[in-house]
Amino acid sequence: MQIECPAVLTIQLGINTPRYASLRSIKQAAAKPIEVLSLEDLDLAPGDVGERGSLSRVRRMYVPDKGRAEMIEGSVEEQAARLAHIIRELAGSAS
């Protein structure tokens, strides 16, 4: 599946059942060496990675208020319209 960005994704709790690793596989993973690659190994310059190489910027980070979740129901068109309205409200340009 491919999606064009920017995009809004929502995942409902319970979408899958997590698999738990066995003790044997945990021990096997711990015994494997970790390969460390340098920027040169990857043919990258320092400006290609990290904050300087990022195409996006974090403007702010915060812990959201509790209890603001809302289940959006209806047809796909109704859900999209409601989501667009919520985004406009939060941006301060509700119409």
PDB file of C-alpha atoms in Angstrom:
ATOM      1  CA  MET A   1       0.000   0.000   0.000  1.00  0.00           C
ATOM      2  CA  GLN A   2       1.209   3.533  -0.746  1.00  0.00           C
ATOM      3  CA  ILE A   3      -0.052   6.860   0.555  1.00  0.00           C
ATOM      4  CA  GLU A   4       0.697  10.456  -0.370  1.00  0.00           C
ATOM      5  CA  CYS A   5       1.943  12.734   2.399  1.00  0.00           C
ATOM      6  CA  PRO A   6       0.905  14.660   4.349  1.00  0.00           C
ATOM      7  CA  ALA A   7      -1.607  12.149   5.633  1.00  0.00           C
ATOM      8  CA  VAL A   8      -3.601  11.478   8.792  1.00  0.00           C
ATOM      9  CA  LEU A   9      -3.618   7.882  10.005  1.00  0.00           C
ATOM     10  CA  THR A  10      -5.657   6.462  12.835  1.00  0.00           C
ATOM     11  CA  ILE A  11      -5.177   3.013  14.300  1.00  0.00           C
ATOM     12  CA  GLN A  12      -7.704   1.491  16.613  1.00  0.00           C
ATOM     13  CA  LEU A  13      -6.578  -0.321  19.743  1.00  0.00           C
ATOM     14  CA  GLY A  14      -6.638  -4.065  19.240  1.00  0.00           C
ATOM     15  CA  ILE A  15      -5.734  -3.943  15.542  1.00  0.00           C
ATOM     16  CA  ASN A  16      -3.377  -6.866  16.101  1.00  0.00           C
ATOM     17  CA  THR A  17      -2.250  -9.261  18.781  1.00  0.00           C
ATOM     18  CA  PRO A  18       1.375  -8.758  19.803  1.00  0.00           C
ATOM     19  CA  ARG A  19       3.699 -11.735  19.623  1.00  0.00           C
ATOM     20  CA  TYR A  20       5.952 -12.324  22.567  1.00  0.00           C
ATOM     21  CA  ALA A  21       9.499 -13.499  22.013  1.00  0.00           C
ATOM     22  CA  SER A  22      10.533 -16.778  23.578  1.00  0.00           C
ATOM     23  CA  LEU A  23      13.385 -16.878  26.080  1.00  0.00           C
ATOM     24  CA  ARG A  24      15.458 -18.775  23.516  1.00  0.00           C
ATOM     25  CA  SER A  25      15.012 -16.099  20.823  1.00  0.00           C
ATOM     26  CA  ILE A  26      15.770 -13.321  23.329  1.00  0.00           C
ATOM     27  CA  LYS A  27      19.051 -15.017  24.251  1.00  0.00           C
ATOM     28  CA  GLN A  28      19.920 -15.591  20.576  1.00  0.00           C
ATOM     29  CA  ALA A  29      19.287 -11.930  19.768  1.00  0.00           C
ATOM     30  CA  ALA A  30      21.397 -10.773  22.727  1.00  0.00           C
ATOM     31  CA  ALA A  31      24.316 -12.904  21.529  1.00  0.00           C
ATOM     32  CA  LYS A  32      24.338 -11.484  17.980  1.00  0.00           C
ATOM     33  CA  PRO A  33      26.858  -8.724  17.253  1.00  0.00           C
ATOM     34  CA  ILE A  34      25.564  -5.252  16.424  1.00  0.00           C
ATOM     35  CA  GLU A  35      27.058  -3.874  13.229  1.00  0.00           C
ATOM     36  CA  VAL A  36      27.898  -0.164  13.525  1.00  0.00           C
ATOM     37  CA  LEU A  37      28.100   1.815  10.275  1.00  0.00           C
ATOM     38  CA  SER A  38      29.617   5.260   9.886  1.00  0.00           C
ATOM     39  CA  LEU A  39      28.310   8.032   7.642  1.00  0.00           C
ATOM     40  CA  GLU A  40      31.135   7.245   5.250  1.00  0.00           C
ATOM     41  CA  ASP A  41      30.060   3.591   5.125  1.00  0.00           C
ATOM     42  CA  LEU A  42      26.625   4.801   4.045  1.00  0.00           C
ATOM     43  CA  ASP A  43      28.041   7.441   1.667  1.00  0.00           C
ATOM     44  CA  LEU A  44      26.356  10.259   3.623  1.00  0.00           C
ATOM     45  CA  ALA A  45      27.546  13.709   4.652  1.00  0.00           C
ATOM     46  CA  PRO A  46      26.867  15.111   8.148  1.00  0.00           C
ATOM     47  CA  GLY A  47      24.330  17.542   6.640  1.00  0.00           C
ATOM     48  CA  ASP A  48      22.318  14.625   5.213  1.00  0.00           C
ATOM     49  CA  VAL A  49      21.300  13.266   8.620  1.00  0.00           C
ATOM     50  CA  GLY A  50      19.976  14.507  11.929  1.00  0.00           C
ATOM     51  CA  GLU A  51      18.276  17.867  12.338  1.00  0.00           C
ATOM     52  CA  ARG A  52      20.166  19.499   9.457  1.00  0.00           C
ATOM     53  CA  GLY A  53      19.211  16.711   7.051  1.00  0.00           C
ATOM     54  CA  SER A  54      15.592  16.477   8.109  1.00  0.00           C
ATOM     55  CA  LEU A  55      12.857  17.684   5.766  1.00  0.00           C
ATOM     56  CA  SER A  56      10.603  18.421   8.740  1.00  0.00           C
ATOM     57  CA  ARG A  57      10.901  20.429  11.929  1.00  0.00           C
ATOM     58  CA  VAL A  58       9.377  19.853  15.351  1.00  0.00           C
ATOM     59  CA  ARG A  59       7.648  23.088  16.287  1.00  0.00           C
ATOM     60  CA  ARG A  60       6.454  21.955  19.700  1.00  0.00           C
ATOM     61  CA  MET A  61       5.978  18.860  21.786  1.00  0.00           C
ATOM     62  CA  TYR A  62       3.518  18.474  24.623  1.00  0.00           C
ATOM     63  CA  VAL A  63       1.498  15.916  26.515  1.00  0.00           C
ATOM     64  CA  PRO A  64      -2.080  16.204  25.219  1.00  0.00           C
ATOM     65  CA  ASP A  65      -5.003  16.733  27.571  1.00  0.00           C
ATOM     66  CA  LYS A  66      -6.742  13.552  28.601  1.00  0.00           C
ATOM     67  CA  GLY A  67     -10.253  12.824  27.459  1.00  0.00           C
ATOM     68  CA  ARG A  68     -10.093  14.601  24.094  1.00  0.00           C
ATOM     69  CA  ALA A  69     -10.449  11.484  21.968  1.00  0.00           C
ATOM     70  CA  GLU A  70     -13.524  11.241  19.787  1.00  0.00           C
ATOM     71  CA  MET A  71     -14.783   8.314  17.737  1.00  0.00           C
ATOM     72  CA  ILE A  72     -15.814   9.646  14.334  1.00  0.00           C
ATOM     73  CA  GLU A  73     -18.657   7.613  12.906  1.00  0.00           C
ATOM     74  CA  GLY A  74     -20.667   7.675   9.702  1.00  0.00           C
ATOM     75  CA  SER A  75     -19.852   7.152   6.058  1.00  0.00           C
ATOM     76  CA  VAL A  76     -16.347   7.791   4.771  1.00  0.00           C
ATOM     77  CA  GLU A  77     -17.496  11.144   3.394  1.00  0.00           C
ATOM     78  CA  GLU A  78     -19.081  12.132   6.742  1.00  0.00           C
ATOM     79  CA  GLN A  79     -15.975  11.052   8.638  1.00  0.00           C
ATOM     80  CA  ALA A  80     -13.722  13.068   6.296  1.00  0.00           C
ATOM     81  CA  ALA A  81     -15.947  16.151   6.640  1.00  0.00           C
ATOM     82  CA  ARG A  82     -15.976  15.848  10.451  1.00  0.00           C
ATOM     83  CA  LEU A  83     -12.189  15.406  10.564  1.00  0.00           C
ATOM     84  CA  ALA A  84     -11.700  18.460   8.316  1.00  0.00           C
ATOM     85  CA  HIS A  85     -14.005  20.473  10.615  1.00  0.00           C
ATOM     86  CA  ILE A  86     -12.060  19.396  13.719  1.00  0.00           C
ATOM     87  CA  ILE A  87      -8.758  20.359  12.069  1.00  0.00           C
ATOM     88  CA  ARG A  88     -10.158  23.775  11.058  1.00  0.00           C
ATOM     89  CA  GLU A  89     -11.443  24.308  14.630  1.00  0.00           C
ATOM     90  CA  LEU A  90      -8.073  23.485  16.127  1.00  0.00           C
ATOM     91  CA  ALA A  91      -6.312  25.743  13.614  1.00  0.00           C
ATOM     92  CA  GLY A  92      -8.649  28.594  14.620  1.00  0.00           C
ATOM     93  CA  SER A  93     -10.395  29.013  11.271  1.00  0.00           C
ATOM     94  CA  ALA A  94     -13.662  27.128  11.757  1.00  0.00           C
ATOM     95  CA  SER A  95     -16.271  28.040   9.198  1.00  0.00           C
TER      96      SER A  95
END
